[in-house]
XYZ file of C-alpha atoms in Angstrom:
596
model
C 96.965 114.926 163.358
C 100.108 116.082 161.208
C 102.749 114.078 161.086
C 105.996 115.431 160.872
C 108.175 114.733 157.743
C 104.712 114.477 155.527
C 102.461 117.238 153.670
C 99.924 118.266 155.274
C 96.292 118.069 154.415
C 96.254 121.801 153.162
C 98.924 121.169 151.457
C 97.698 118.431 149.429
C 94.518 120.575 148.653
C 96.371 123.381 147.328
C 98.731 120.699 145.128
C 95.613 118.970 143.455
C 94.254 122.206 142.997
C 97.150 123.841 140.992
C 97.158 120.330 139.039
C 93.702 120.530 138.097
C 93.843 123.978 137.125
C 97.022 123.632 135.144
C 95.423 120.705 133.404
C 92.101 122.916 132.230
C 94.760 125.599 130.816
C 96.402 123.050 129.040
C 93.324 121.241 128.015
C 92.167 124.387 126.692
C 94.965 125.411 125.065
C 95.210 122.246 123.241
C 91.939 122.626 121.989
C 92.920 125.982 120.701
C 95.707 124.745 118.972
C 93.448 121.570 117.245
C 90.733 123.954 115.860
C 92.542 127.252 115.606
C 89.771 129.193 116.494
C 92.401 131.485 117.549
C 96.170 132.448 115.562
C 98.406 129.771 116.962
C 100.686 132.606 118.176
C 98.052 134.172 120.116
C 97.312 130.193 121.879
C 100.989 130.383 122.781
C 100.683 133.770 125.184
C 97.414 132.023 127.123
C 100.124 130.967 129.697
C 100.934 134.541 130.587
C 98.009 135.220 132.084
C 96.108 132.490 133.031
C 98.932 130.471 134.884
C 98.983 133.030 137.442
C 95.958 134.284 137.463
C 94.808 130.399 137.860
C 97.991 130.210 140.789
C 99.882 127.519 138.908
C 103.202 129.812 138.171
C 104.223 133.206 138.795
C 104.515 135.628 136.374
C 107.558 136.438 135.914
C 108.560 132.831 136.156
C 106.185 132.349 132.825
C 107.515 134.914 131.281
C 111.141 133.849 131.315
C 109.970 130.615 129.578
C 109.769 133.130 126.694
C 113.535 134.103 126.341
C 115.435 131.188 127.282
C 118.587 130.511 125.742
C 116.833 127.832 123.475
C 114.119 130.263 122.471
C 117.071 132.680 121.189
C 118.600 130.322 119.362
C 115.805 128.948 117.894
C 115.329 132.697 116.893
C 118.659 133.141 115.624
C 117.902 130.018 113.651
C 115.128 131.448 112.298
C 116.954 134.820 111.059
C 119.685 132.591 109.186
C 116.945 130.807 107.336
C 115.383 133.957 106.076
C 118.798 135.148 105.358
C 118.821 132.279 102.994
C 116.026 132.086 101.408
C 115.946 135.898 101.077
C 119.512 135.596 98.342
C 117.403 132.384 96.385
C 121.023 130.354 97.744
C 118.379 127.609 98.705
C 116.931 127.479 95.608
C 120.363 127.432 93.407
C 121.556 124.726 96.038
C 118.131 122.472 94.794
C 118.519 123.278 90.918
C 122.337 121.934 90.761
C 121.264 118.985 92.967
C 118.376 117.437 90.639
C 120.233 118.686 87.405
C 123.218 116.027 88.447
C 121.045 113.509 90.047
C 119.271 112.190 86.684
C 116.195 112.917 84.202
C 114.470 109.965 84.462
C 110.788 109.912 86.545
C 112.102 108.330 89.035
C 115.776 110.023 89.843
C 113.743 113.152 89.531
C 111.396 112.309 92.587
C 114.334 111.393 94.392
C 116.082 114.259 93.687
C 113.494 116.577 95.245
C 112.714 114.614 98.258
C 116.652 114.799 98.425
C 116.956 118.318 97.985
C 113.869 118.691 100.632
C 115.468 116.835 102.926
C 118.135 118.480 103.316
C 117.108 122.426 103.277
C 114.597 121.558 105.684
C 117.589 120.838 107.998
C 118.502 124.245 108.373
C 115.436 126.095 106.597
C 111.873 125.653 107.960
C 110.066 122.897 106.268
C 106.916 125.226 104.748
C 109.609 127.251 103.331
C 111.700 123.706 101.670
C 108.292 122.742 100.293
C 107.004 125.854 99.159
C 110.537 126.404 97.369
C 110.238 122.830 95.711
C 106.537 123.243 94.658
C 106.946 125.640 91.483
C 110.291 123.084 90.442
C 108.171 120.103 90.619
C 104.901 122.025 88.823
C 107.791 123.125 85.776
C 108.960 119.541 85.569
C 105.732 117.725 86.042
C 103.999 119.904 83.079
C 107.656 119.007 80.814
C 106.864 114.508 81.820
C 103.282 114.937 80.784
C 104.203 116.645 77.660
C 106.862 114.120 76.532
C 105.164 111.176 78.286
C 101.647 111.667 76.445
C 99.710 111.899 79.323
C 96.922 113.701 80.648
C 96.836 117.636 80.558
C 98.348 119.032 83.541
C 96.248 121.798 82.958
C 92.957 120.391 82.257
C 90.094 120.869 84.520
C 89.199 117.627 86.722
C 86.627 116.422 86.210
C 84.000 114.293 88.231
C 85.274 110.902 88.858
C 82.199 109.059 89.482
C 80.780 110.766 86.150
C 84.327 110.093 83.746
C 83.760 106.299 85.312
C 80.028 106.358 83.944
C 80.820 107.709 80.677
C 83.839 105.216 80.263
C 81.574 102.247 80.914
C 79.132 103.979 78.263
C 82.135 103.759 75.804
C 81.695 107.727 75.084
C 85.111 110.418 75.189
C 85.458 113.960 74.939
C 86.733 115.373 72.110
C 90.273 116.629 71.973
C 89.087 119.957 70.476
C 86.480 119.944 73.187
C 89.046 119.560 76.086
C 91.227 122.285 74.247
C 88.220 124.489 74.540
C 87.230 123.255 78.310
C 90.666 124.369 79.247
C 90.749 127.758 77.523
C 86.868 128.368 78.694
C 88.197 127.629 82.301
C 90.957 129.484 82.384
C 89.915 132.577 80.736
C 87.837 132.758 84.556
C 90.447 131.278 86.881
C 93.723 131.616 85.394
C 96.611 129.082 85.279
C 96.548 129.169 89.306
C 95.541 125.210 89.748
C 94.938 126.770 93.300
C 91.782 128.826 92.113
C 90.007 125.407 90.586
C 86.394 125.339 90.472
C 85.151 121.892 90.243
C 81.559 122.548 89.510
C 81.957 124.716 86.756
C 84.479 121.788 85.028
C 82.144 118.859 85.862
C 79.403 121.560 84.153
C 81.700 122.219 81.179
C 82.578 118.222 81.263
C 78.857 117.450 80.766
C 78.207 119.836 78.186
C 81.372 118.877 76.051
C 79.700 115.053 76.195
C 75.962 116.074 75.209
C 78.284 117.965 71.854
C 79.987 115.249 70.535
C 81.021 112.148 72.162
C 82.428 108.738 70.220
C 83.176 105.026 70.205
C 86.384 104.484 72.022
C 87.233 101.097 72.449
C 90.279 101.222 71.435
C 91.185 104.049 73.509
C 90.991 102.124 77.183
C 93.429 99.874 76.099
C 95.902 102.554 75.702
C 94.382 104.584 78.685
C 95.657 101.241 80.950
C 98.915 100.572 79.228
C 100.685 103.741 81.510
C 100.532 105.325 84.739
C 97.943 108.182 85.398
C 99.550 111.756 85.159
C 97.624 112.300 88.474
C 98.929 109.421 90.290
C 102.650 110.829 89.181
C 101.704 114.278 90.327
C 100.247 112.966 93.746
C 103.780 110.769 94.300
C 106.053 113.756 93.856
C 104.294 115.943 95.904
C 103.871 113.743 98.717
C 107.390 112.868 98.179
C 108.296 116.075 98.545
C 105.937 116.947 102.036
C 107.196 113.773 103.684
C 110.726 114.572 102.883
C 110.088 117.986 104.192
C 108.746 116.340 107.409
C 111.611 113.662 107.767
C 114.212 116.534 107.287
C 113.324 118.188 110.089
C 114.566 116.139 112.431
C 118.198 115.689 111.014
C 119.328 118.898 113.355
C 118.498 120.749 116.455
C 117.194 123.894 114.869
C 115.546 121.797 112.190
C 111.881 122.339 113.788
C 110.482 123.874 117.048
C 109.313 120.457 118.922
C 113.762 119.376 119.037
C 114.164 122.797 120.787
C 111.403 122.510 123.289
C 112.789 118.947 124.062
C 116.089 120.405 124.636
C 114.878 123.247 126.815
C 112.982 120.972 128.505
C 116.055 118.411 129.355
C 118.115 120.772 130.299
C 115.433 122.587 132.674
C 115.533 119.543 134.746
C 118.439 118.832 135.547
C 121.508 120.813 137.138
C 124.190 119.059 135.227
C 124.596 119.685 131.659
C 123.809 116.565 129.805
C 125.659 115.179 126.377
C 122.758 116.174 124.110
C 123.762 119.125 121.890
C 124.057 120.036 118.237
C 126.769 117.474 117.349
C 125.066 114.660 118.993
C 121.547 115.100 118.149
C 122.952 115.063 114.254
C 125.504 112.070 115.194
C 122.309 110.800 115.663
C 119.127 111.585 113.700
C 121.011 111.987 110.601
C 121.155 108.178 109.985
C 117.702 107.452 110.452
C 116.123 110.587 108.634
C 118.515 109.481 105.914
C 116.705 105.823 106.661
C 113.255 107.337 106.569
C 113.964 108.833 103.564
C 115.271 106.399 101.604
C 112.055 104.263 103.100
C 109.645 106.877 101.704
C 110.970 106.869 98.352
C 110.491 102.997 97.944
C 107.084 103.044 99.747
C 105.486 105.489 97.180
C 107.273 104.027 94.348
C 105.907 100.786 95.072
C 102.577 102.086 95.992
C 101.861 104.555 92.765
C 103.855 103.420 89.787
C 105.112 100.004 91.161
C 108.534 98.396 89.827
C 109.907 95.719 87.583
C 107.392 94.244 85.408
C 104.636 95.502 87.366
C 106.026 99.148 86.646
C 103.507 101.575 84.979
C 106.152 104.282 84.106
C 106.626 104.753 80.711
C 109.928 103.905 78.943
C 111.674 107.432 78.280
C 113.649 107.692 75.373
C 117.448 110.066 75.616
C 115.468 112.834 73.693
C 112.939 112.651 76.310
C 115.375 113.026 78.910
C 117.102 116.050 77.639
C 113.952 117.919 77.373
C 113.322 117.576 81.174
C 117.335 118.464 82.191
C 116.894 121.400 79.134
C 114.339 122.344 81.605
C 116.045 122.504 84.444
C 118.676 123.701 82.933
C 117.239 126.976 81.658
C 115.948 127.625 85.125
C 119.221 127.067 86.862
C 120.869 129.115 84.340
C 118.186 131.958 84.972
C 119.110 132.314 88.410
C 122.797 133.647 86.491
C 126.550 133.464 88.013
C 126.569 133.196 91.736
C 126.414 136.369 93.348
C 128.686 138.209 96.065
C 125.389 138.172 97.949
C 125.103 134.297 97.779
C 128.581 133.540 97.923
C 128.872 135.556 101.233
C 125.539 134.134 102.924
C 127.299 130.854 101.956
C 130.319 131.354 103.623
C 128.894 132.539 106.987
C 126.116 129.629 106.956
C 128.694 126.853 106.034
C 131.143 128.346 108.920
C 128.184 128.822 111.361
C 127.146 125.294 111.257
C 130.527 123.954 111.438
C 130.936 126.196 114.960
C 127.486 124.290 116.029
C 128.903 121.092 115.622
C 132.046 121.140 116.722
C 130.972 123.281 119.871
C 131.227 120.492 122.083
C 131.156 117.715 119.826
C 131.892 114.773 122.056
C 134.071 112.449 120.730
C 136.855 115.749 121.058
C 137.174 118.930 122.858
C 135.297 121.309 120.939
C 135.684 125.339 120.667
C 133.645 125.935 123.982
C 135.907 123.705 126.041
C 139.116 125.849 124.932
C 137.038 128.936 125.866
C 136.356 127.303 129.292
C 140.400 127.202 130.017
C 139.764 130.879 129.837
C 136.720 131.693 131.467
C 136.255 128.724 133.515
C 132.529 129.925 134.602
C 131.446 131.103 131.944
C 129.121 128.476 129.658
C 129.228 128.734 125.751
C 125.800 127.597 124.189
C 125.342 127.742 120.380
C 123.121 130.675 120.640
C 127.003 132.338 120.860
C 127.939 131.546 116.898
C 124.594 132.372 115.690
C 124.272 135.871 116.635
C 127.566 136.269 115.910
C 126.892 134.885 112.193
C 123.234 137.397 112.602
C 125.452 140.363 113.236
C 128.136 139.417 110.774
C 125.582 138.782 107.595
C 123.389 142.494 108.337
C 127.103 144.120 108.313
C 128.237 142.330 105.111
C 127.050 144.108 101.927
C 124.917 142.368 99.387
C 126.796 143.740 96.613
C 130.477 145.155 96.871
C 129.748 148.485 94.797
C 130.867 151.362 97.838
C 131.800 153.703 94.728
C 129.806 155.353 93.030
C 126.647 154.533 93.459
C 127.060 154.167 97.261
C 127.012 151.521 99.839
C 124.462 148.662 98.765
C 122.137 147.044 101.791
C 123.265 144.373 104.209
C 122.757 140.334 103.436
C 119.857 140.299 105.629
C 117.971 143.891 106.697
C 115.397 144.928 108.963
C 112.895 145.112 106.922
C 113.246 141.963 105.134
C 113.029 139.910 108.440
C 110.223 141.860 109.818
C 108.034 140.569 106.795
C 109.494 137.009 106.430
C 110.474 135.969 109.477
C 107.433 133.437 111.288
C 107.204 135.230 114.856
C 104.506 132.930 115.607
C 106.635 130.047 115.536
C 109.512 132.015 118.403
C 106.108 132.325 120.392
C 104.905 128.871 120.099
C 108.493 127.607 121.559
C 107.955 129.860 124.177
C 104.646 128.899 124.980
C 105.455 125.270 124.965
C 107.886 125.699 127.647
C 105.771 127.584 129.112
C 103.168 124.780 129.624
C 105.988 122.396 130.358
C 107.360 124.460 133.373
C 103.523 124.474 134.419
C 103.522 120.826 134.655
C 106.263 120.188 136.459
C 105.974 122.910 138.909
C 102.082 122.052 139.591
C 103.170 118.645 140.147
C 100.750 117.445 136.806
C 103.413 115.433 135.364
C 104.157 113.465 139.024
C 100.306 112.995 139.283
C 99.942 111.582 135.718
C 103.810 109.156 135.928
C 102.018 107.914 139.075
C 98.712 106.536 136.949
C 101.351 105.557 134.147
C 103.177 103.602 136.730
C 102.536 100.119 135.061
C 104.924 100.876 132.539
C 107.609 100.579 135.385
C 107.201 96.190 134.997
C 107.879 96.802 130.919
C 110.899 96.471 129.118
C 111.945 99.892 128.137
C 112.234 99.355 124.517
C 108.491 98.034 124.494
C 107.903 101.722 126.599
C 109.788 103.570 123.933
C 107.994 101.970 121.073
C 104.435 102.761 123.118
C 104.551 106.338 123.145
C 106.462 106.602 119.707
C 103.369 105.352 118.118
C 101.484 107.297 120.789
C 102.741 110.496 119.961
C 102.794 109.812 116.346
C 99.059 108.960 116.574
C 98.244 112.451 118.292
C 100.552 114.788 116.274
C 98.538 114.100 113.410
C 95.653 116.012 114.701
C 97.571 117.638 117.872
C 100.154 120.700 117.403
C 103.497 119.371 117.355
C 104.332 122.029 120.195
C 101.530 121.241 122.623
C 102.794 117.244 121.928
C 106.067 118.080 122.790
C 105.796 120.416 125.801
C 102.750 117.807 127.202
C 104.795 114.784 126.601
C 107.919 115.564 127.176
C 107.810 116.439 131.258
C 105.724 112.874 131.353
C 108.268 110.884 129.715
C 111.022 112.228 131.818
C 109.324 111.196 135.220
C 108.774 107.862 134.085
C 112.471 107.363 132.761
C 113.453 108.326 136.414
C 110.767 106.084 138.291
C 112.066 103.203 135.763
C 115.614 104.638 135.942
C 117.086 104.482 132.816
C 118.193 107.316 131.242
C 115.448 109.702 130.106
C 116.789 110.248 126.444
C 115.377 106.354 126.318
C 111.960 107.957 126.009
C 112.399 111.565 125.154
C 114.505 111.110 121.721
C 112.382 109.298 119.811
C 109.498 110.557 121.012
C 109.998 114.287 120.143
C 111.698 112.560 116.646
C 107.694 111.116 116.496
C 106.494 114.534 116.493
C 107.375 115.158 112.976
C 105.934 111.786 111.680
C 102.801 113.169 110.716
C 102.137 111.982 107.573
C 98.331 111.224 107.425
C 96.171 114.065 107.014
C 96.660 117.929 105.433
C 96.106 119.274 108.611
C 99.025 117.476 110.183
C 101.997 119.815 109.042
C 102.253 122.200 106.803
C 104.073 120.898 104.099
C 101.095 118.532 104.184
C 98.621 121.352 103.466
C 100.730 123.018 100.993
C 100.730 119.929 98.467
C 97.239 119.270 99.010
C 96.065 122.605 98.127
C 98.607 122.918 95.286
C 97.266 119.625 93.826
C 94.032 120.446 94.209
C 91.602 117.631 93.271
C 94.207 115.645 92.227
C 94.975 114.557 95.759
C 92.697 112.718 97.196
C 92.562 112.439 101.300
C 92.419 108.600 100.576
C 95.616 108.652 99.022
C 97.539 110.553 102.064
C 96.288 108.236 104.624
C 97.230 105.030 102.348
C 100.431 105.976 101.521
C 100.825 108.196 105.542
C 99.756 105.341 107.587
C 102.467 102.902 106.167
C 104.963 105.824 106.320
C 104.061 106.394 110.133
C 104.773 102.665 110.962
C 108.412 102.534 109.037
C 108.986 105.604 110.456
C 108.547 104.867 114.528
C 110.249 101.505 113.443
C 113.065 102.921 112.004
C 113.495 105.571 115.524
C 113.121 102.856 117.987
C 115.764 100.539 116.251
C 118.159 103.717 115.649
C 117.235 104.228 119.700
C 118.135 100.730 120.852
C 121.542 100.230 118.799
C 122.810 103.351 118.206
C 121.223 105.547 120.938
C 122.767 102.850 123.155
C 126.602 103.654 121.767
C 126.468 107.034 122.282
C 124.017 107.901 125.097
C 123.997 104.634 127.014
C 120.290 104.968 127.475
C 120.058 101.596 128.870
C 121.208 103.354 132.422
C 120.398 106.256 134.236
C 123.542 109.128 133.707
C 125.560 110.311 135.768
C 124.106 114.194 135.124
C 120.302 112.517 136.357
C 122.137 112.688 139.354
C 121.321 116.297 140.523
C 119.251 117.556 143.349
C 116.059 118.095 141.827
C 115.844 114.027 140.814
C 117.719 113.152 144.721
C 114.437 110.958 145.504
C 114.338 109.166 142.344
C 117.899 108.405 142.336
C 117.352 106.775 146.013
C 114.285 105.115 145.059
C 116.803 103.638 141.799
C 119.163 102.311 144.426
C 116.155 100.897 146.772
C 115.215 98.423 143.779
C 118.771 97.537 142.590
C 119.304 96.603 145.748
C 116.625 94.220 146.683
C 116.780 92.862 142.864
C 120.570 92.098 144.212
């Protein structure tokens, strides 16, 4: 018998049904996105047709998951970045910052995780690090010069072999390692990328059967410095982790902050006090802390400090070689043109209209629009297109006469080649499988089985699934994490009621702590494959694994101090308070009142 007031029996079948089946799309898709078997954009449309073919969502309800506001933005975002990068105003930006930070080895590494850090703020973070590379390569190739270290350029050679032939007391001969190199390259080129290690451990073992020697004398000096590889693997994982870090320090930094954010704001009626202004308010102190952390962590790890430094002493001559260096390139870029001074102007004007929006702590531009249109809402997707619009009408170059009008800042053609379309796909496609769970009911089946986190402390909850999601988004698309996680976290906030940015915030912050493996971002894969053998997997997951712990350390204390200023995360909000959360919110007063 039915009873009234309760589901019935059918419709609990049909519930566990579309849970189950939403869970195998997801499942599947996440296995998609692990092993790419299939172009990540491609994973990110299985929702179209398989949610309601599957009867988990309609389709045009999945479909709209594809062009919500925070997908436009996010687009919009995207556009700007190009429009950057595409009038080299990123790359001028990094030259002036490491010629005024300092010469030596280490001001050097901190100016390019510095520089990093901040472009991939507003830039994606493969194109920060793929901007940096060539910068580090030129001043890398200038230290081992001036430092006497190894070749750069040399082929690598078998380790377990050089260690043989070291204990043997036997070298290569310098005019056999000049003609090793040249013999390489003449096949491969200069591109460290197109390294063939068998053919230089073959050439290594010939050039030791032709002429080898007593060298003695030589480890002694071989031990008295740092290794040029151990410099070259530092900067470039100084420069990926910065890359990751930086991505978190704004909304539109990386996709996973915008999927969060379409994800709070899908859930609840009222708007809630997390928006451009905030989010930087907040992240920006602990990316700066993570930073900062990094720095020390692979000083101390490679090269060490104080008397157990292995950096060289570098003389003043020494020094101006390197700036010379950098020098000549910044000067090759020439005066700053109209086409970088105007992409300038809009950006730096753009992102002040993002943060002063609605920037809490006074009434921003979109409140003095709401005195106007009082129901009309103002997101930042407004000043973006606006800036999008503004920079393809703006010339490049202001000669209208004679030669005719000169193209826009930013033109069709330029963003139909640069700009990642994959990436506007996977944010759809992570809301996508986040309206999937909620609607199925997946994420109120799994809260219920995650239920014992109700008797913890919240912080201890926080700090669970930080290193949780940390864990998994080294292997796991940051995407899938995000739009998986995210619904999850947000039901258990409510059951425990305390404010769901308690969970959420430094969770999707966790998402971009993947610091590991190659595979985990790609600013990861880009400096392993531009090292090439010089970058051993060991070393990632040394120096990752310590990075990964400072780094969900440094969240949840930024979480419990300041997240508890601004968003009061301690207690549920006032904008919970809508009717899509009505039981929670009852169930929240139930327990306060028998704890009173």
């Amino acid at each position: 018998m039915e009873l009234p007031g309760f589901p019935s029996a059918t419709e609990n079948t049909l519930r566990h049904i579309a849970e189950t089946r939403c869970g195998y799309v997801i499942l599947l898709m996440s296995i998609y996105f692990m092993t790419e078997a299939i172009p990540l954009g491609v994973t990110a449309l299985i929702p179209v047709f398989a949610f309601p073919l599957l009867g988990v969502l309609s389709s045009s309800i999945v479909c709209s998951t594809y062009s919500m506001e925070t997908n436009i933005f996010f687009l919009g975002g995207l556009i700007v970045a190009v429009t950057i990068e595409h009038c080299n105003l990123h790359k001028r930006i990094a030259l002036f910052v490491i010629l005024h930070v300092g010469q030596s080895p280490r001001k050097l590494m901190f100016g390019f995780m510095l520089n990093t850090m901040l472009l991939s703020m507003w830039i994606s973070n493969t194109a920060s690090t793929a901007m940096m590379i060539p910068i580090v390569q030129s001043v890398l190739k200038e230290l081992e010069k001036t430092m006497e270290m190894k070749d750069l350029d040399s082929p690598r050679i078998d380790e377990r072999t050089a260690k043989q032939d070291t204990e043997e007391g036997i070298m290569i001969n310098p005019e056999d390692t000049k003609y090793l190199t040249e013999k390489s390259f003449s096949k491969y080129g200069e591109n460290e990328n197109l390294y063939n290690p068998e053919e230089a451990n073959m050439l290594y073992n010939g050039a030791t059967e032709k002429n080898v020697q007593n060298i003695s004398d030589e480890k002694e000096k071989k031990n008295c410095g740092v290794d040029f590889k151990t410099l070259k693997t530092m900067y470039f994982l100084g420069v990926a982790y910065a890359a990751n870090v930086g991505g978190t320090g704004s909304l539109t930094g990386t996709g996973p902050n915008l999927i969060m954010k379409g994800i709070l704001d899908d859930s609840y009626d009222e708007p809630n006090n997390l928006n451009f202004g905030t989010w930087m308010i907040f992240n920006v102190p602990g990316m700066i802390l993570c930073t900062l952390s990094c720095f020390i962590w692979l000083q101390f790890l490679f090269v060490g400090f104080g008397s157990r430094s292995k950096l060289p002493n570098v003389t003043e001559k020494q020094r101006k070689k390197v700036k010379e260096i950098i020098t000549n390139q910044y000067k090759s870029l020439g005066k700053i043109s109209f086409h970088e001074s105007s992409v300038l102007i809009v950006f730096v004007t753009l992102a002040l209209l993002w943060f002063f929006r609605e920037p809490g702590f006074m009434p921003g531009w979109g409140d003095l629009f709401k005195f106007i249109y009082p129901n009309i809402t103002y997101g930042n997707v407004v000043p973006t297109f606006l800036a999008v619009v503004f920079m393809s009408v703006l010339p490049s170059h202001p000669n209208f006469w004679p030669n005719g009008p000169s193209e826009s800042c930013i033109t069709w053609k330029i963003l139909q080649e640069k700009l990642p379309w994959n990436i506007f796909l996977l944010i759809g496609g992570g809301k996508a499988i986040a309206r999937g769970f909620v609607d199925s009911g997946l994420s109120l089946a799994i809260g219920e089985k995650l239920k014992i986190f109700d008797s913890f402390p919240p912080s201890f909850s926080a700090l669970v699934f930080s290193i949780s999601i940390a864990l998994g988004t080294e292997v796991a698309s940051n995407g899938a994490m995000v739009a998986i996680s995210m619904p999850i976290l947000n039901e258990i906030a409510l059951r425990t009621c305390i404010n769901p940015l308690f969970l959420m915030l430094p969770a999707v912050v966790c998402c971009s702590y993947a610091f590991m493996l190659p595979v985990s971002t790609p600013p990861n894969a880009l400096v392993y494959g531009v090292a090439g053998g010089d970058m051993k997997i060991k070393d990632m997951l040394k120096a990752g694994i310590v990075m990964n712990i400072l780094c969900v350390l440094i969240i949840n204390l930024m979480i419990n101090t300041l997240g508890v200023a601004m968003f009061n995360v301690g207690e549920l909000p006032s904008w919970a308070n809508s009717t899509t959360t009505q039981e929670h919110i009852q169930q929240c007063w139930k327990n306060s009142s028998v704890l009173v």
